[in-house]
mmCIF file of C-alpha atoms in Angstrom:
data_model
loop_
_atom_site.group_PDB
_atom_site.id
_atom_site.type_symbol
_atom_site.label_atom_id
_atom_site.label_comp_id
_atom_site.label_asym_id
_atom_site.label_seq_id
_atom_site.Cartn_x
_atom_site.Cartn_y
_atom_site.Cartn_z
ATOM 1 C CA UNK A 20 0.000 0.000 0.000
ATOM 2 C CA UNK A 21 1.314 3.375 -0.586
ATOM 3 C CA UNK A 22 1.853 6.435 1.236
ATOM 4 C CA UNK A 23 -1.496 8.045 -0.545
ATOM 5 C CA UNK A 24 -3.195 5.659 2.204
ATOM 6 C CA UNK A 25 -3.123 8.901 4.208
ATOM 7 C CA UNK A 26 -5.653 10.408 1.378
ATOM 8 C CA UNK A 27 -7.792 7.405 0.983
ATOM 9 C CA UNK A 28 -11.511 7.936 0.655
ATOM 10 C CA UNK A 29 -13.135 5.683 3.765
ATOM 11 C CA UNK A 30 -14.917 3.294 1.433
ATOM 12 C CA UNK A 31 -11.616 2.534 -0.159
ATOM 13 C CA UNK A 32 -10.625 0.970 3.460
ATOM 14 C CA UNK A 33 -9.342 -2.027 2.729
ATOM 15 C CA UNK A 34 -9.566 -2.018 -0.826
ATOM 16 C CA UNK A 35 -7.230 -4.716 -2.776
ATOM 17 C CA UNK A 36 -5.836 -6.430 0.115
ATOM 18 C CA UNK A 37 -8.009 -9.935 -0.683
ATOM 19 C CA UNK A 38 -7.943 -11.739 -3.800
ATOM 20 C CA UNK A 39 -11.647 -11.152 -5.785
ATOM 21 C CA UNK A 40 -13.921 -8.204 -7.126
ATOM 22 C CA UNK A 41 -14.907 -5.396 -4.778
ATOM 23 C CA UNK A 42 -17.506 -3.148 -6.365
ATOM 24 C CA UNK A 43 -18.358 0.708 -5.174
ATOM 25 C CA UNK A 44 -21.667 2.526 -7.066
ATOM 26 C CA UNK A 45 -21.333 6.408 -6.805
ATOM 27 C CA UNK A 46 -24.181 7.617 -4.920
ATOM 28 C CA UNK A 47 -23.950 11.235 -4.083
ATOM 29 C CA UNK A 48 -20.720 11.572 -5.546
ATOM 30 C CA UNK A 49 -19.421 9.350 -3.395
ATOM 31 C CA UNK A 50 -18.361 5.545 -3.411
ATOM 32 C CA UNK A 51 -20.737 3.608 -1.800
ATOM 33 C CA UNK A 52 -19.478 -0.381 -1.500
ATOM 34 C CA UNK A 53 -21.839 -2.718 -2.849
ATOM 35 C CA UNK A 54 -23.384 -5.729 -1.014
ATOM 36 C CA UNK A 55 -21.874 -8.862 -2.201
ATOM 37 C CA UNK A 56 -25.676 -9.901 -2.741
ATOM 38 C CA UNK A 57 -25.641 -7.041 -5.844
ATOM 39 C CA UNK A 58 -22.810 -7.793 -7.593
ATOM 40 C CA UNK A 59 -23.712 -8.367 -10.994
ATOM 41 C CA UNK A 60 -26.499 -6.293 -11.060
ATOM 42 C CA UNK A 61 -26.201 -2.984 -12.658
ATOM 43 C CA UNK A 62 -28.481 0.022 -12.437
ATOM 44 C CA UNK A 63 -28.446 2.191 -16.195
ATOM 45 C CA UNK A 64 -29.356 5.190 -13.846
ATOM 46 C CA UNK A 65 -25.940 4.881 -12.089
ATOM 47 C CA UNK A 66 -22.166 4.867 -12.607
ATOM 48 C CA UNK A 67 -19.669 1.898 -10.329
ATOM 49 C CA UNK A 68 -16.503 1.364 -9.773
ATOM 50 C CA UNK A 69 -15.093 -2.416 -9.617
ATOM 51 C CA UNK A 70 -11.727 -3.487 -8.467
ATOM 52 C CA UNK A 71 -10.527 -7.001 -9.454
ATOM 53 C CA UNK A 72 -7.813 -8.367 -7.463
ATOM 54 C CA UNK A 73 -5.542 -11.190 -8.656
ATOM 55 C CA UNK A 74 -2.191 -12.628 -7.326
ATOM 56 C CA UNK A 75 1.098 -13.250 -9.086
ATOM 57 C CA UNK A 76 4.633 -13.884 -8.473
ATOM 58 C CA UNK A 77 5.496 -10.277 -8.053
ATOM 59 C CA UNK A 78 2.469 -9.850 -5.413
ATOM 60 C CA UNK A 79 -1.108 -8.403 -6.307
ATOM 61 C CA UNK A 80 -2.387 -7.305 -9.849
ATOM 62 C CA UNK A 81 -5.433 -4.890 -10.491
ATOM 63 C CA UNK A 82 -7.963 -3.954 -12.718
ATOM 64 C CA UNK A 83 -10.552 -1.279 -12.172
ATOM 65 C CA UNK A 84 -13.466 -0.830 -14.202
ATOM 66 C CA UNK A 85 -15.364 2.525 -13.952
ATOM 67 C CA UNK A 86 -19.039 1.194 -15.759
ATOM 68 C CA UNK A 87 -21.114 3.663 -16.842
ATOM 69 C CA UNK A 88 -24.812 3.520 -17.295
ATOM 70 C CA UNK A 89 -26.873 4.641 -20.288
ATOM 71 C CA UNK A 90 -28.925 6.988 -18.316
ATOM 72 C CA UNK A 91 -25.830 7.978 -15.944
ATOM 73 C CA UNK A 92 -25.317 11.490 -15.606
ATOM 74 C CA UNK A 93 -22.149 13.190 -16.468
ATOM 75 C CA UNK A 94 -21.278 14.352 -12.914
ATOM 76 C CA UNK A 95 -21.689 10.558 -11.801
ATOM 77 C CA UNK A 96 -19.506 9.522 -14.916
ATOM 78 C CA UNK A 97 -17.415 11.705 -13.931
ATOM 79 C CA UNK A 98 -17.087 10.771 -10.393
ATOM 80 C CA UNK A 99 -16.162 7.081 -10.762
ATOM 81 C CA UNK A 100 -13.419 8.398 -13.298
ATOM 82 C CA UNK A 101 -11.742 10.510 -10.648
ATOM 83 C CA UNK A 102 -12.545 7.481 -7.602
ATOM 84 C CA UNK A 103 -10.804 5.274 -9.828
ATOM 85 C CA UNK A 104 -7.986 7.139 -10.282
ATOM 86 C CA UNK A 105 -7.776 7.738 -6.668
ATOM 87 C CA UNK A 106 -8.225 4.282 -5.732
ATOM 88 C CA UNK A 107 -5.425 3.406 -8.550
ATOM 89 C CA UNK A 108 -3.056 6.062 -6.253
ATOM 90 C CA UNK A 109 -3.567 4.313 -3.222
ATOM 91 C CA UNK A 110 -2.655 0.832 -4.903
ATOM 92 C CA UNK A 111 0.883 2.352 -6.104
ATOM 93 C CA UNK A 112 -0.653 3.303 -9.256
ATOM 94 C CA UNK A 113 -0.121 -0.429 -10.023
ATOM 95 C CA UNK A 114 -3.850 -0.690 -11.545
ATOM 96 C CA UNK A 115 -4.636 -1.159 -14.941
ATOM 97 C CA UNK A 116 -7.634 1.285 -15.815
ATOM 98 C CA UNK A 117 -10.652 0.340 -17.848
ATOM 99 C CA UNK A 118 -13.654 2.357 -18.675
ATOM 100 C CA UNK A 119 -17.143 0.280 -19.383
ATOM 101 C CA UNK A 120 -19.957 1.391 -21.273
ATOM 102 C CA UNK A 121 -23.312 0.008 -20.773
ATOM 103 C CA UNK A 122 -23.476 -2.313 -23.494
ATOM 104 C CA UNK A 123 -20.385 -2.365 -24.686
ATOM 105 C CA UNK A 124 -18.824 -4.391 -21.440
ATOM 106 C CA UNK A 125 -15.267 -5.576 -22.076
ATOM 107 C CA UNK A 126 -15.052 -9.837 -22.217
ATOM 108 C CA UNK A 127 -12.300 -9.075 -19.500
ATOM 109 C CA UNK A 128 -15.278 -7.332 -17.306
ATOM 110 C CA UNK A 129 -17.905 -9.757 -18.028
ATOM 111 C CA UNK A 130 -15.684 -12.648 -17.182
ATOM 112 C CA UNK A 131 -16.116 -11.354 -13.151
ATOM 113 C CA UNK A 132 -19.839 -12.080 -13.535
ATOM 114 C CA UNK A 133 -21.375 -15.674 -13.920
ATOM 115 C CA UNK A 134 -22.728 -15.829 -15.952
ATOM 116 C CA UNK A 135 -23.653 -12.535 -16.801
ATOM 117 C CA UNK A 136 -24.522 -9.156 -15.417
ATOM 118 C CA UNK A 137 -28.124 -8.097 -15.101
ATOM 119 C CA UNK A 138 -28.465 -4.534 -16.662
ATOM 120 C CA UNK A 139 -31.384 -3.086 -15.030
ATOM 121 C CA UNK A 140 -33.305 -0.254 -16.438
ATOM 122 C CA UNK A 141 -33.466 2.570 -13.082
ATOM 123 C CA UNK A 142 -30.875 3.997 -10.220
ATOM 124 C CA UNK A 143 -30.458 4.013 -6.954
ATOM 125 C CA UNK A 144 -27.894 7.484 -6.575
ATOM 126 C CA UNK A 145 -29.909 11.082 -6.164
ATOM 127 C CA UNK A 146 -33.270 11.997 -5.324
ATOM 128 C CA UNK A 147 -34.286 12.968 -8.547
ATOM 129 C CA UNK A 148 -34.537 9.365 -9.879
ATOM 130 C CA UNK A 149 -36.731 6.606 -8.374
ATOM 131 C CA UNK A 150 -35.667 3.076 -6.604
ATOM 132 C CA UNK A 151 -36.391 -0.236 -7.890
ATOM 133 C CA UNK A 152 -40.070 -0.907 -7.049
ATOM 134 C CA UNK A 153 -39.997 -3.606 -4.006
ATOM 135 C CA UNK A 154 -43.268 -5.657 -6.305
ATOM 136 C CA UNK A 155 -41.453 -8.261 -8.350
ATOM 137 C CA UNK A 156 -41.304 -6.895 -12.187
ATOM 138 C CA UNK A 157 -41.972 -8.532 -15.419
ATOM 139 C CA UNK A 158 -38.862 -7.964 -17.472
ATOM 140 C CA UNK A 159 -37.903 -9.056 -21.188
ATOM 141 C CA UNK A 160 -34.210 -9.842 -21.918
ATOM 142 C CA UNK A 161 -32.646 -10.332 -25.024
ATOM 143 C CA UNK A 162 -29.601 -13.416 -24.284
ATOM 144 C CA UNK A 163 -26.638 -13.180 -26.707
ATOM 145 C CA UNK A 164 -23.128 -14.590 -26.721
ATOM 146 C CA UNK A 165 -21.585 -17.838 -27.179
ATOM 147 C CA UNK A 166 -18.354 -17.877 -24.898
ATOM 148 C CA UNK A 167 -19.647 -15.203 -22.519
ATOM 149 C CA UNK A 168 -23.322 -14.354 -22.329
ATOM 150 C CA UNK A 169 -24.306 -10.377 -22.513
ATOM 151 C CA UNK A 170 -27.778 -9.444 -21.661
ATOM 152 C CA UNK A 171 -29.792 -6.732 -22.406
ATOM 153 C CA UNK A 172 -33.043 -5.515 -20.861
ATOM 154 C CA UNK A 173 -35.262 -4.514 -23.568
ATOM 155 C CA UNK A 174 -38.940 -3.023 -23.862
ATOM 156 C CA UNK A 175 -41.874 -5.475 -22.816
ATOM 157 C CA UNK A 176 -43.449 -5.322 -26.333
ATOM 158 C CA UNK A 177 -43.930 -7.169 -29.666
ATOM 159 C CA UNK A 178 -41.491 -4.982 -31.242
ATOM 160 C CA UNK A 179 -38.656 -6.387 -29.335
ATOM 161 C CA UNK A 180 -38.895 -9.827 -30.253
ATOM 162 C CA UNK A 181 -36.780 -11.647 -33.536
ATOM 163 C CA UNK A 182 -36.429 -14.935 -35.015
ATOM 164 C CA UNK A 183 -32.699 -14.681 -34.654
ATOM 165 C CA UNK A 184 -32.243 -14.262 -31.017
ATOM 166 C CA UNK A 185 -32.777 -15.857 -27.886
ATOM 167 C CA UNK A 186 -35.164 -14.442 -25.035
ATOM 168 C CA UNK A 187 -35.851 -14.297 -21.709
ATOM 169 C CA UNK A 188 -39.576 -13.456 -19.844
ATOM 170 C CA UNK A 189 -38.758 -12.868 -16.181
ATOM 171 C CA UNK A 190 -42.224 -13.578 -14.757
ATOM 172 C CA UNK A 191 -42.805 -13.346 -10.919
ATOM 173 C CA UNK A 192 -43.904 -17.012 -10.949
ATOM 174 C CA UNK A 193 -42.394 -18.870 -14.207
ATOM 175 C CA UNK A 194 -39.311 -17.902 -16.275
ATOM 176 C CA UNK A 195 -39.958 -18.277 -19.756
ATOM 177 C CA UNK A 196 -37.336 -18.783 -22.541
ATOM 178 C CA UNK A 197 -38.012 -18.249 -26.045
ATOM 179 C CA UNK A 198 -35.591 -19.606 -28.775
ATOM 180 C CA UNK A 199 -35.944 -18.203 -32.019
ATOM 181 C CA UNK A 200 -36.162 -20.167 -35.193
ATOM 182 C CA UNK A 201 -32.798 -18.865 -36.075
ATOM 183 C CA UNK A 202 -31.083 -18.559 -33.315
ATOM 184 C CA UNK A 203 -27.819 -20.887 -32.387
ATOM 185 C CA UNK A 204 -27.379 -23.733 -29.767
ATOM 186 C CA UNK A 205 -24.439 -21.841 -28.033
ATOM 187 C CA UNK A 206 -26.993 -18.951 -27.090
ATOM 188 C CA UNK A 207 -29.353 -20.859 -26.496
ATOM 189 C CA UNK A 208 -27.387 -22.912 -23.683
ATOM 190 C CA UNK A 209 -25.908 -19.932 -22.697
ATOM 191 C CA UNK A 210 -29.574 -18.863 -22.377
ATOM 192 C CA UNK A 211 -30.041 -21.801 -19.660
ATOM 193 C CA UNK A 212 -27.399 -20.524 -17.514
ATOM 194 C CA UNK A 213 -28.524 -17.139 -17.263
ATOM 195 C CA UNK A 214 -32.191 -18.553 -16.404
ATOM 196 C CA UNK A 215 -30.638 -20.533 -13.285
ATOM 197 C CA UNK A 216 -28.788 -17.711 -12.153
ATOM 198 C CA UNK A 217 -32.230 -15.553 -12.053
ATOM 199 C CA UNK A 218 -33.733 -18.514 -10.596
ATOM 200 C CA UNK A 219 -31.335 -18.740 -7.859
ATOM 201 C CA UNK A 220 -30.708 -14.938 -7.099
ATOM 202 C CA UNK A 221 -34.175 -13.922 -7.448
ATOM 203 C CA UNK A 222 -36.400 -16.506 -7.275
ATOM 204 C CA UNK A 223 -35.014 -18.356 -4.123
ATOM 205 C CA UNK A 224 -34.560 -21.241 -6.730
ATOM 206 C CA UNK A 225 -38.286 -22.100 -6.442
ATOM 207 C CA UNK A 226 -39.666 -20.900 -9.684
ATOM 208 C CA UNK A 227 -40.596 -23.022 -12.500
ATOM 209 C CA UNK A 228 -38.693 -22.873 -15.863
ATOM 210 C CA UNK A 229 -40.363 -23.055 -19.700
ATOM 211 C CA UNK A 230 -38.602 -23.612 -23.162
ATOM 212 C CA UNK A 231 -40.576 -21.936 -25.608
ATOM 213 C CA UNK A 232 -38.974 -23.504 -29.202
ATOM 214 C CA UNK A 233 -39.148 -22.973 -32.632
ATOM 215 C CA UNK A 234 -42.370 -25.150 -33.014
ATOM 216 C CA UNK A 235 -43.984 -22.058 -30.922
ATOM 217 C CA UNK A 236 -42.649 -18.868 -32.242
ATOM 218 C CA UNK A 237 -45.800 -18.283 -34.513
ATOM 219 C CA UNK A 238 -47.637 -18.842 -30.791
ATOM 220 C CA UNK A 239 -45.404 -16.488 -29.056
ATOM 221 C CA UNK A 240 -45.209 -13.534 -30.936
ATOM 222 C CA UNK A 241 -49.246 -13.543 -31.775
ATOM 223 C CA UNK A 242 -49.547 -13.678 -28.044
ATOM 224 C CA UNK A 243 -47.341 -11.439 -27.042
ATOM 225 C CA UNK A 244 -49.135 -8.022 -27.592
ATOM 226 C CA UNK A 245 -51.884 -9.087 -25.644
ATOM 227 C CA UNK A 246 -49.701 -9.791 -22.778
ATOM 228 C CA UNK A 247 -48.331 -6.635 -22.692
ATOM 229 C CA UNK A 248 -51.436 -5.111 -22.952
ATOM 230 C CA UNK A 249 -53.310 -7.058 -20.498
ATOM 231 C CA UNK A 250 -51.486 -8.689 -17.714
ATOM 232 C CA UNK A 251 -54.595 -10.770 -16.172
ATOM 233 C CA UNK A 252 -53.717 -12.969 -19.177
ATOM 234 C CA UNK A 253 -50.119 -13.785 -18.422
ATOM 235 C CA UNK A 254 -51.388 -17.582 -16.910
ATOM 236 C CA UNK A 255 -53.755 -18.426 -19.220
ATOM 237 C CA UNK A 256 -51.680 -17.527 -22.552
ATOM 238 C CA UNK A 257 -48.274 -18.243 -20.884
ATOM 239 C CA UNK A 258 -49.925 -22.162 -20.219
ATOM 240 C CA UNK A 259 -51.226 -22.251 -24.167
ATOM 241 C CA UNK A 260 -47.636 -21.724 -25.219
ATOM 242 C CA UNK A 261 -46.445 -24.571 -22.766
ATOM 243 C CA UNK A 262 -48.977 -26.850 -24.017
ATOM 244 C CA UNK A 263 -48.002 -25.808 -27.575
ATOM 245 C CA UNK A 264 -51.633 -24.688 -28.222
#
C-alpha cells in the first residue's frame, strides 16, 4: 500500500488487500461499496466502480473498471473516473484502468460475472430518480453470446422480439425462454445458464422454468401483444404456449 493511504476515501478501506472483485456505485458523488448480494447487477441510472484483485509472483495485480450507465449522468460519470484514479493512487498506481460502457462491457469485465450481469433499467444514486419498485417486475431480456453471455433488458413489447435471437420473460412465478427459429445452440445454452442464475438470485430457486422452441414462435409472438397489454392474461396464454396450443 502506498503512502497516498493517508488520502484514501473511507470506502476505499481495505480495498485490494483480498484476492476477488470489490464493487463501489457512486451515490452522491461518493463511493458507496456494494453488497456482495448485488454484484452483478447494474443500475443504467448509475455509474460503479469495480476493483478485481488477482495474485502473481510479483504480489497483487489490479484492474478497475469505472461502468457507466446509459442513463448515468455526467457528474456521476465523472465521479467514478476521478474514484478510480484515486483508488489506482492508493494501490501504487499499479492498476490497470478500464472504462465500461453500458453495453459495450469488455469480455475481461464480463468474465467477473457468472454468468452474466443483469443490466437493469433505473438507479439508486440522487433523489431525482426513483428506486427499484420492491413488487417483483416482469422484465424481457434479449440473451446473446456464445463464450460469454451479454444481456440486455429490452422493452416489454412485440417490437422487441426476432427470429434470430434468444429471449428471456422474467415472470414473478415462471421464467420463460423463447428460442428463435434462427437462433444458435451456443446462445441458447448460454440462455439456460442465465435462467438458473435468475432462478437462484431472485427466485429463491423455487420458480418453475419453460422452453418456448421454434415449433412455438408463430404462438409467441401472436400472443405477445396481448400480454403486454393485459397482464390478467399472463397464466392463461403463458400455459397455451407450454402446451403448444
Amino acid at each position: 500500500m502506498s503512502s497516498s493511504t493517508k488520502s484514501l476515501d473511507p470506502a476505499f478501506q481495505g480495498a485490494g488487500q483480498k484476492v476477488g472483485t470489490e464493487i463501489w456505485r457512486i451515490e452522491n458523488f461518493q463511493p458507496v461499496p456494494l453488497p456482495k448480494s448485488d454484484y452483478g447487477k447494474f443500475y443504467s441510472g448509475d455509474s460503479y466502480i469495480i476493483l478485481q484483485t488477482t495474485s502473481g509472483k510479483g504480489g497483487y495485480g489490479y484492474d478497475i473498471h469505472f461502468w457507466i450507465g446509459k442513463d448515468s449522468s455526467q457528474d456521476e460519470a465523472g465521479t467514478a473516473a476521478i474514484k478510480t484514479v484515486e483508488l489506482d493512487a492508493v494501490l501504487g498506481g499499479r492498476a490497470v484502468q478500464h472504462r465500461e460502457l453500458q453495453g459495450f462491457e469488455s469480455d475481461k469485465f464480463l468474465s467477473y460475472f457468472k454468468p452474466c450481469i443483469i443490466p437493469l433499467e433505473g438507479g439508486f444514486t440522487s433523489g431525482f430518480k426513483k428506486p427499484e419498485e420492491q413488487k417483483f417486475e416482469t422484465r424481457l431480456y434479449i440473451c446473446r453470446g456464445k463464450r460469454v453471455a451479454k444481456i440486455k433488458q429490452v422493452p416489454f413489447a412485440r417490437s422487441s422480439l426476432n427470429h434470430d435471437d434468444v429471449f428471456i420473460l422474467d415472470t414473478e412465478k415462471k421464467i420463460y425462454q423463447f428460442n428463435g427459429s434462427n437462433s444458435n445452440v451456443q446462445e441458447r445454452a448460454k440462455a439456460l445458464e442465465v435462467i438458473q442464475h435468475l432462478k437462484d438470485k431472485y427466485h429463491d430457486g423455487t420458480c418453475d422454468v419453460a422452453i418456448i422452441g421454434e415449433a412455438n414462435d408463430f404462438c409467441f409472438i401472436s400472443y405477445f401483444m396481448i400480454l403486454c397489454v393485459n397482464n390478467d392474461v399472463y397464466s392463461n396464454l403463458l400455459l397455451c404456449m407450454d402446451q403448444g396450443r
